[in-house]
Amino acid sequence: MVIVMESAATTEQLDEVLRQVKASGFRPHINDGVERKVVAVLGEVDIDKVELVDQFENLPGVEKVNLISAPYKLSSRQYHPEDLVVRVGKVSIGGTHVVVGAGPCSVESLEQIMEVAKAVQAAGASLLRGGAFKPRSSPHSFQGLGEAGLEMLATAGQATGLPVVTEVMDAQDVPLICRYAQMLQIGARNMQNFTLLRAVGQCGQPVLLKRGPGARIKDLLQAAEYVLCEGNQQVVLCERGIITFEDITRNTTDINAVPVLKELSHLPVILDPSHSTGDWRWVTPIARAAIAAGADGLLVEVHHDPQHARSDGKQSLRPYRFADMMAQTRAVAEAVGRTL
Amino acid sequence: MVIVMESAATTEQLDEVLRQVKASGFRPHINDGVERKVVAVLGEVDIDKVELVDQFENLPGVEKVNLISAPYKLSSRQYHPEDLVVRVGKVSIGGTHVVVGAGPCSVESLEQIMEVAKAVQAAGASLLRGGAFKPRSSPHSFQGLGEAGLEMLATAGQATGLPVVTEVMDAQDVPLICRYAQMLQIGARNMQNFTLLRAVGQCGQPVLLKRGPGARIKDLLQAAEYVLCEGNQQVVLCERGIITFEDITRNTTDINAVPVLKELSHLPVILDPSHSTGDWRWVTPIARAAIAAGADGLLVEVHHDPQHARSDGKQSLRPYRFADMMAQTRAVAEAVGRTL
Amino acid sequence: MVIVMESAATTEQLDEVLRQVKASGFRPHINDGVERKVVAVLGEVDIDKVELVDQFENLPGVEKVNLISAPYKLSSRQYHPEDLVVRVGKVSIGGTHVVVGAGPCSVESLEQIMEVAKAVQAAGASLLRGGAFKPRSSPHSFQGLGEAGLEMLATAGQATGLPVVTEVMDAQDVPLICRYAQMLQIGARNMQNFTLLRAVGQCGQPVLLKRGPGARIKDLLQAAEYVLCEGNQQVVLCERGIITFEDITRNTTDINAVPVLKELSHLPVILDPSHSTGDWRWVTPIARAAIAAGADGLLVEVHHDPQHARSDGKQSLRPYRFADMMAQTRAVAEAVGRTL
Amino acid sequence: MVIVMESAATTEQLDEVLRQVKASGFRPHINDGVERKVVAVLGEVDIDKVELVDQFENLPGVEKVNLISAPYKLSSRQYHPEDLVVRVGKVSIGGTHVVVGAGPCSVESLEQIMEVAKAVQAAGASLLRGGAFKPRSSPHSFQGLGEAGLEMLATAGQATGLPVVTEVMDAQDVPLICRYAQMLQIGARNMQNFTLLRAVGQCGQPVLLKRGPGARIKDLLQAAEYVLCEGNQQVVLCERGIITFEDITRNTTDINAVPVLKELSHLPVILDPSHSTGDWRWVTPIARAAIAAGADGLLVEVHHDPQHARSDGKQSLRPYRFADMMAQTRAVAEAVGRTL
């Protein structure tokens, strides 16, 4: 249930609404919208009942009360009608400018991350991505350089002026990652690691939440809800392909998810064509498609020597191909009224 | 196995190759390429064996012999390296110009089909689509007007100058449909109705082959192979969404299939955003995405009164929204170096 | 909507109900139940409306009128509360006795089909299966022996006394198949070939309808509805695995479908563990599971020389392994109160 | 790569093998098999190369060296040919006796868990299940009673003599859960929470590892590998249904996974028919099917008042229905040569 205040509602009226919400045993969350404030009313029991509407609709300063049938509330557009713009350092995600995060799957050495960082920055990337803690299906695969990798990533970020996004795999590591990175990534396999979601919800840093390969769109929005409920509104959603019967590609890019998520939620949506296809040959056309469908950005794997990459070499673009991808995608962005 | 002839090979040399292919118990298919001829060698037993390469590679006029590991041969780019352009009346599918087929799910009356046909023609559509024989999950649903519907469709096609594409559901109906339509559509549910595929393969009319909701990309290419084997090369492939666990949308648009099919095959590829999303609200962004990904065209459901449509009303665009879709998609087409 | 007659309703009362159903523009179908007659009321428009209940509920002899929310009506248990028993020659499917149909994927020669037929008969099979018209993904694969294969199959059936079930791929072939086989199989790829469904619905012979790999349970029941609507009630449903992301097995056996179908419908349900697993090593445990879950029978591929089979060798049991499967499955059948 | 020692190999010979494995930069894991010892050789780089076979095959006491092509090594039958029996208190999982764990989805009160525990114990269950830390898709749903719930669960376990299995959601909670429970459950959503897998791998307590709804069989075996690599061999695998397009059921029971897992791995396999169907009406037939397919046990949700359960009421059996399920499943277990 959301309580939409009148645009002229006073602070006292708002306070009274909040007081009554709490007195009824619920938790209020306020969205300070540009035009009018919206109060989400949350609680364990289902509060989206017609009976409760009357209780709040007659309070002074209340314009209307809307029930939210979806199981996600704070990640819903009904609570936050305007597009959200998430800020990562000087970069804004969710505005007119399309944002591209790029970098290697894994940080492998300072030389490697510096070389790739400079290349992607030169080609127009706004964020530097790279993994130091790697979730790998097999315990026998390379697991990342850990904190040493974070240091290299931070160095490359500072050298290029690119804010850094990297994955956090465990709630205990959140403070460590926050020291080195400007944005925390929740990987696809951890999309429903609720302890981790709460932890990043409490840290205040912007969060990049990847959709799980077996997760429905509504599951992704409920996962985002875990972060939002802890008071952290800076969440960007990332479509990275779902698991289906099609086996030529690594995953199936759910391109439908882009307009669906933009309609259901105010959170920015980006797409990762590297994982959603699994092959560098198809990254550029899918990057173009993502922007054409309305995505707010891209997350792309780039490596200067893919054949010797310690992970995901097959789906990594070489720097010159990444530059070409940027040029092609920029043309599409302009065709849909955006910049890149 | 394909035998690539030298560009200067003589007719006699080609004839000798064909003779030897037949003498070995195989069937040759010739692709008259612009630069050089390619002979596909077909047979039931697996003929993609190294031993057979020698037999043909030393013949005069043969440049090289390539094995084809894929189970589809005639629909493979190895057999036909250049993009194929399929001609439907005066319309060319697979060239620089992006082709849009549009119209109602079902032909319901002459008034309806005329109204929609004029609207889509005015908005820039190149083909008129409409169903007279409707495959419906339930026998209790509207099954189409049959031949009466075909007549209305043909009338509307002639009035607007748009070639007509309509579904054929049974091998016996092929001659009937050919009398009224310029292009025959094989629906998703019939993608592996092999009797029907052979029948349209023999009719000579261009074919629009829709991917089955539970079919892999390689199954689609093998289905096309059935048509090509009968001597009909005029096949256009259509991605229309696959069946997955995601349930907000009717199907999941497999946007990856666009660049994958364009790489594996020379056949033109179009996308049907109406079925692949199942909701008119998401048709336009997915139409833009399809063109950005490299599709050669679109198939879109349009109805002047969707709420009273006898089928698929929810996913049909009203004419003014279709015109808007065309404008938006045109901008994307130009951004990727094409026209619409 | 179904109209349940009183057990003491007279023929005149029933006739009056039928007259009024027709007068209202609907089509009545009568189920001559053991205890009471049930009339299904069918029509294109949605007739499951409360308003229509009153119209029929007050007629003399009518006990009650039930709405059917499902899109399938004649295949629903609401229309036919008792289990249906389908008779194929002297074999009954759907009763206490579990029925096993077995034989090779393709009929390859008279010797082959005779050898396999005798082996499966000796091991306790009740039906002989074998393909003469084969739907193959690739046009370059073996397509079956056609009518010659049907003759061999019929000969083997007569020699062993086993009724024969074989696939029909096209509506035109129905009369031909009916001359040689006692039961007509609709293959998975043709589950929504509605022309074919209508044709077998008109032929009167019992039908084995396989679920499509990308079809939902409700799609299967609607496909059955096409056959039932034509007046042919002798339909057996067959689960044969669905297409999912799991790639170790050829398909995923939807074992849930067995109790779900038995609850929603009165039609007998059998399971094909050969296709649902794709590997002979897993056929026996899944055959046991099917019977434990409540299936009324099995369809199993058996070949005396799987390594040289022209199709599906990998998933075919050798005769001695089939005999072992029968023994193991028999024990499970008895544990759930049935015989085999 | 596994090194199979001769049955008469001496301790010195084994030590020399281990020394050389380490000297080559790999990690050895020893399986003390009944007949002969097997040494798994692990390392990040792919060591399953023919070149390495020679190096070890000529050492004294070595019978043979086998390459393991699968990405899982310690969870493979090649490493551990005999069935593993996991012991949880006095209960053995993986032997002839089929083991049933039962209890409510969530512990709600001491009265509730005591009542259910007594009922399932009386009906023949061997383990008590119940959730105190609940992973819920929505942050607004009941999240479990936490440590208070663990206490109630332990009390009920002691009162009935049933060992307790409960879910651990975070690495930090492992010591806490170990104080109250005899077996730790990794939930489906955490199957690839690698930090958590390592933590339970280090705790020494037996582990119940549930398959993720979007995870392939080989992903499950690699997840188990994470636990085994830490030195904890006491792992039981649990199939609980996968996510597919079928929407009548909550999940699709992948019954194929039972014989496939039993063939590929030595780890015990159980099945959770409550989650794999999502509806109590289908739990009993699927429980029967699981045992018929070769599962070593079941995990079943039971609640004395499902309509008021705080979670999963729809799929919970009432105690008297659970007793009936046990009786039916027992008959099937005996039919396949086991007890229950």
PDB file of N, CA, C and O in Angstrom, chain A residues 265-301:
ATOM      1  N   SER A 265       9.299  -0.906 -12.510  1.00  0.00           N
ATOM      2  CA  SER A 265      10.162  -0.348 -11.477  1.00  0.00           C
ATOM      3  C   SER A 265      10.797   0.943 -11.942  1.00  0.00           C
ATOM      4  O   SER A 265      10.931   1.202 -13.140  1.00  0.00           O
ATOM      5  N   HIS A 266      11.212   1.750 -10.989  1.00  0.00           N
ATOM      6  CA  HIS A 266      11.912   3.001 -11.271  1.00  0.00           C
ATOM      7  C   HIS A 266      13.428   2.807 -11.271  1.00  0.00           C
ATOM      8  O   HIS A 266      14.169   3.741 -11.584  1.00  0.00           O
ATOM      9  N   LEU A 267      13.888   1.611 -10.907  1.00  0.00           N
ATOM     10  CA  LEU A 267      15.324   1.374 -10.796  1.00  0.00           C
ATOM     11  C   LEU A 267      15.962   1.316 -12.188  1.00  0.00           C
ATOM     12  O   LEU A 267      15.359   0.791 -13.129  1.00  0.00           O
ATOM     13  N   PRO A 268      17.177   1.842 -12.353  1.00  0.00           N
ATOM     14  CA  PRO A 268      17.860   1.739 -13.649  1.00  0.00           C
ATOM     15  C   PRO A 268      18.107   0.281 -14.012  1.00  0.00           C
ATOM     16  O   PRO A 268      18.279  -0.563 -13.137  1.00  0.00           O
ATOM     17  N   VAL A 269      18.133   0.014 -15.323  1.00  0.00           N
ATOM     18  CA  VAL A 269      18.316  -1.344 -15.830  1.00  0.00           C
ATOM     19  C   VAL A 269      19.470  -1.350 -16.819  1.00  0.00           C
ATOM     20  O   VAL A 269      19.468  -0.577 -17.778  1.00  0.00           O
ATOM     21  N   ILE A 270      20.445  -2.226 -16.585  1.00  0.00           N
ATOM     22  CA  ILE A 270      21.511  -2.379 -17.564  1.00  0.00           C
ATOM     23  C   ILE A 270      21.544  -3.839 -18.020  1.00  0.00           C
ATOM     24  O   ILE A 270      20.865  -4.689 -17.459  1.00  0.00           O
ATOM     25  N   LEU A 271      22.302  -4.098 -19.065  1.00  0.00           N
ATOM     26  CA  LEU A 271      22.357  -5.446 -19.617  1.00  0.00           C
ATOM     27  C   LEU A 271      23.811  -5.860 -19.831  1.00  0.00           C
ATOM     28  O   LEU A 271      24.648  -5.039 -20.226  1.00  0.00           O
ATOM     29  N   ASP A 272      24.091  -7.111 -19.572  1.00  0.00           N
ATOM     30  CA  ASP A 272      25.439  -7.673 -19.694  1.00  0.00           C
ATOM     31  C   ASP A 272      25.437  -8.643 -20.880  1.00  0.00           C
ATOM     32  O   ASP A 272      25.097  -9.818 -20.739  1.00  0.00           O
ATOM     33  N   PRO A 273      25.804  -8.150 -22.069  1.00  0.00           N
ATOM     34  CA  PRO A 273      25.733  -9.020 -23.254  1.00  0.00           C
ATOM     35  C   PRO A 273      26.844 -10.072 -23.282  1.00  0.00           C
ATOM     36  O   PRO A 273      26.755 -11.021 -24.061  1.00  0.00           O
ATOM     37  N   SER A 274      27.874  -9.922 -22.466  1.00  0.00           N
ATOM     38  CA  SER A 274      28.947 -10.915 -22.448  1.00  0.00           C
ATOM     39  C   SER A 274      28.429 -12.218 -21.859  1.00  0.00           C
ATOM     40  O   SER A 274      28.589 -13.294 -22.450  1.00  0.00           O
ATOM     41  N   HIS A 275      27.805 -12.130 -20.685  1.00  0.00           N
ATOM     42  CA  HIS A 275      27.265 -13.345 -20.076  1.00  0.00           C
ATOM     43  C   HIS A 275      25.981 -13.794 -20.762  1.00  0.00           C
ATOM     44  O   HIS A 275      25.683 -14.985 -20.820  1.00  0.00           O
ATOM     45  N   SER A 276      25.198 -12.860 -21.268  1.00  0.00           N
ATOM     46  CA  SER A 276      23.890 -13.249 -21.811  1.00  0.00           C
ATOM     47  C   SER A 276      24.015 -13.974 -23.152  1.00  0.00           C
ATOM     48  O   SER A 276      23.072 -14.621 -23.596  1.00  0.00           O
ATOM     49  N   THR A 277      25.202 -13.858 -23.788  1.00  0.00           N
ATOM     50  CA  THR A 277      25.434 -14.612 -25.030  1.00  0.00           C
ATOM     51  C   THR A 277      26.513 -15.673 -24.828  1.00  0.00           C
ATOM     52  O   THR A 277      26.414 -16.767 -25.361  1.00  0.00           O
ATOM     53  N   GLY A 278      27.578 -15.305 -24.108  1.00  0.00           N
ATOM     54  CA  GLY A 278      28.663 -16.256 -23.870  1.00  0.00           C
ATOM     55  C   GLY A 278      29.678 -16.336 -24.991  1.00  0.00           C
ATOM     56  O   GLY A 278      30.551 -17.200 -24.975  1.00  0.00           O
ATOM     57  N   ASP A 279      29.574 -15.427 -25.964  1.00  0.00           N
ATOM     58  CA  ASP A 279      30.496 -15.472 -27.092  1.00  0.00           C
ATOM     59  C   ASP A 279      30.702 -14.046 -27.610  1.00  0.00           C
ATOM     60  O   ASP A 279      29.740 -13.343 -27.917  1.00  0.00           O
ATOM     61  N   TRP A 280      31.977 -13.643 -27.712  1.00  0.00           N
ATOM     62  CA  TRP A 280      32.270 -12.256 -28.109  1.00  0.00           C
ATOM     63  C   TRP A 280      31.645 -11.902 -29.459  1.00  0.00           C
ATOM     64  O   TRP A 280      31.328 -10.734 -29.709  1.00  0.00           O
ATOM     65  N   ARG A 281      31.453 -12.891 -30.339  1.00  0.00           N
ATOM     66  CA  ARG A 281      30.923 -12.561 -31.674  1.00  0.00           C
ATOM     67  C   ARG A 281      29.520 -11.980 -31.620  1.00  0.00           C
ATOM     68  O   ARG A 281      29.075 -11.302 -32.546  1.00  0.00           O
ATOM     69  N   TRP A 282      28.775 -12.295 -30.549  1.00  0.00           N
ATOM     70  CA  TRP A 282      27.385 -11.839 -30.476  1.00  0.00           C
ATOM     71  C   TRP A 282      27.194 -10.689 -29.480  1.00  0.00           C
ATOM     72  O   TRP A 282      26.083 -10.220 -29.271  1.00  0.00           O
ATOM     73  N   VAL A 283      28.298 -10.243 -28.861  1.00  0.00           N
ATOM     74  CA  VAL A 283      28.188  -9.193 -27.846  1.00  0.00           C
ATOM     75  C   VAL A 283      27.733  -7.873 -28.462  1.00  0.00           C
ATOM     76  O   VAL A 283      26.834  -7.202 -27.934  1.00  0.00           O
ATOM     77  N   THR A 284      28.332  -7.481 -29.580  1.00  0.00           N
ATOM     78  CA  THR A 284      28.004  -6.177 -30.150  1.00  0.00           C
ATOM     79  C   THR A 284      26.557  -6.087 -30.627  1.00  0.00           C
ATOM     80  O   THR A 284      25.857  -5.129 -30.271  1.00  0.00           O
ATOM     81  N   PRO A 285      26.047  -7.045 -31.402  1.00  0.00           N
ATOM     82  CA  PRO A 285      24.628  -6.916 -31.780  1.00  0.00           C
ATOM     83  C   PRO A 285      23.684  -6.904 -30.577  1.00  0.00           C
ATOM     84  O   PRO A 285      22.679  -6.188 -30.592  1.00  0.00           O
ATOM     85  N   ILE A 286      24.012  -7.674 -29.535  1.00  0.00           N
ATOM     86  CA  ILE A 286      23.120  -7.688 -28.370  1.00  0.00           C
ATOM     87  C   ILE A 286      23.277  -6.395 -27.557  1.00  0.00           C
ATOM     88  O   ILE A 286      22.304  -5.907 -26.967  1.00  0.00           O
ATOM     89  N   ALA A 287      24.471  -5.812 -27.563  1.00  0.00           N
ATOM     90  CA  ALA A 287      24.649  -4.508 -26.913  1.00  0.00           C
ATOM     91  C   ALA A 287      23.780  -3.459 -27.620  1.00  0.00           C
ATOM     92  O   ALA A 287      23.087  -2.659 -26.975  1.00  0.00           O
ATOM     93  N   ARG A 288      23.796  -3.492 -28.945  1.00  0.00           N
ATOM     94  CA  ARG A 288      22.943  -2.562 -29.702  1.00  0.00           C
ATOM     95  C   ARG A 288      21.471  -2.787 -29.350  1.00  0.00           C
ATOM     96  O   ARG A 288      20.703  -1.840 -29.140  1.00  0.00           O
ATOM     97  N   ALA A 289      21.075  -4.062 -29.301  1.00  0.00           N
ATOM     98  CA  ALA A 289      19.675  -4.379 -29.017  1.00  0.00           C
ATOM     99  C   ALA A 289      19.268  -3.895 -27.629  1.00  0.00           C
ATOM    100  O   ALA A 289      18.150  -3.397 -27.431  1.00  0.00           O
ATOM    101  N   ALA A 290      20.159  -4.050 -26.667  1.00  0.00           N
ATOM    102  CA  ALA A 290      19.832  -3.645 -25.298  1.00  0.00           C
ATOM    103  C   ALA A 290      19.510  -2.160 -25.236  1.00  0.00           C
ATOM    104  O   ALA A 290      18.512  -1.745 -24.628  1.00  0.00           O
ATOM    105  N   ILE A 291      20.359  -1.370 -25.881  1.00  0.00           N
ATOM    106  CA  ILE A 291      20.133   0.082 -25.847  1.00  0.00           C
ATOM    107  C   ILE A 291      18.861   0.425 -26.626  1.00  0.00           C
ATOM    108  O   ILE A 291      18.065   1.265 -26.201  1.00  0.00           O
ATOM    109  N   ALA A 292      18.649  -0.248 -27.739  1.00  0.00           N
ATOM    110  CA  ALA A 292      17.428   0.000 -28.513  1.00  0.00           C
ATOM    111  C   ALA A 292      16.185  -0.346 -27.691  1.00  0.00           C
ATOM    112  O   ALA A 292      15.144   0.292 -27.826  1.00  0.00           O
ATOM    113  N   ALA A 293      16.278  -1.356 -26.840  1.00  0.00           N
ATOM    114  CA  ALA A 293      15.128  -1.770 -26.030  1.00  0.00           C
ATOM    115  C   ALA A 293      14.883  -0.845 -24.853  1.00  0.00           C
ATOM    116  O   ALA A 293      13.858  -0.957 -24.183  1.00  0.00           O
ATOM    117  N   GLY A 294      15.853   0.053 -24.575  1.00  0.00           N
ATOM    118  CA  GLY A 294      15.644   1.008 -23.497  1.00  0.00           C
ATOM    119  C   GLY A 294      16.541   0.831 -22.284  1.00  0.00           C
ATOM    120  O   GLY A 294      16.310   1.485 -21.255  1.00  0.00           O
ATOM    121  N   ALA A 295      17.558  -0.003 -22.394  1.00  0.00           N
ATOM    122  CA  ALA A 295      18.448  -0.193 -21.245  1.00  0.00           C
ATOM    123  C   ALA A 295      19.199   1.099 -20.948  1.00  0.00           C
ATOM    124  O   ALA A 295      19.488   1.892 -21.846  1.00  0.00           O
ATOM    125  N   ASP A 296      19.535   1.283 -19.672  1.00  0.00           N
ATOM    126  CA  ASP A 296      20.255   2.475 -19.231  1.00  0.00           C
ATOM    127  C   ASP A 296      21.759   2.303 -19.289  1.00  0.00           C
ATOM    128  O   ASP A 296      22.492   3.248 -18.964  1.00  0.00           O
ATOM    129  N   GLY A 297      22.204   1.107 -19.654  1.00  0.00           N
ATOM    130  CA  GLY A 297      23.644   0.907 -19.699  1.00  0.00           C
ATOM    131  C   GLY A 297      23.994  -0.518 -20.043  1.00  0.00           C
ATOM    132  O   GLY A 297      23.122  -1.355 -20.299  1.00  0.00           O
ATOM    133  N   LEU A 298      25.303  -0.778 -20.068  1.00  0.00           N
ATOM    134  CA  LEU A 298      25.832  -2.094 -20.427  1.00  0.00           C
ATOM    135  C   LEU A 298      26.951  -2.456 -19.464  1.00  0.00           C
ATOM    136  O   LEU A 298      27.624  -1.577 -18.924  1.00  0.00           O
ATOM    137  N   LEU A 299      27.167  -3.749 -19.313  1.00  0.00           N
ATOM    138  CA  LEU A 299      28.313  -4.262 -18.566  1.00  0.00           C
ATOM    139  C   LEU A 299      28.987  -5.251 -19.514  1.00  0.00           C
ATOM    140  O   LEU A 299      28.364  -6.238 -19.916  1.00  0.00           O
ATOM    141  N   VAL A 300      30.240  -4.962 -19.880  1.00  0.00           N
ATOM    142  CA  VAL A 300      30.881  -5.722 -20.958  1.00  0.00           C
ATOM    143  C   VAL A 300      32.262  -6.205 -20.522  1.00  0.00           C
ATOM    144  O   VAL A 300      33.028  -5.458 -19.921  1.00  0.00           O
ATOM    145  N   GLU A 301      32.538  -7.476 -20.850  1.00  0.00           N
ATOM    146  CA  GLU A 301      33.858  -8.009 -20.535  1.00  0.00           C
ATOM    147  C   GLU A 301      34.846  -7.722 -21.658  1.00  0.00           C
ATOM    148  O   GLU A 301      34.583  -8.032 -22.835  1.00  0.00           O
TER     149      GLU A 301
END
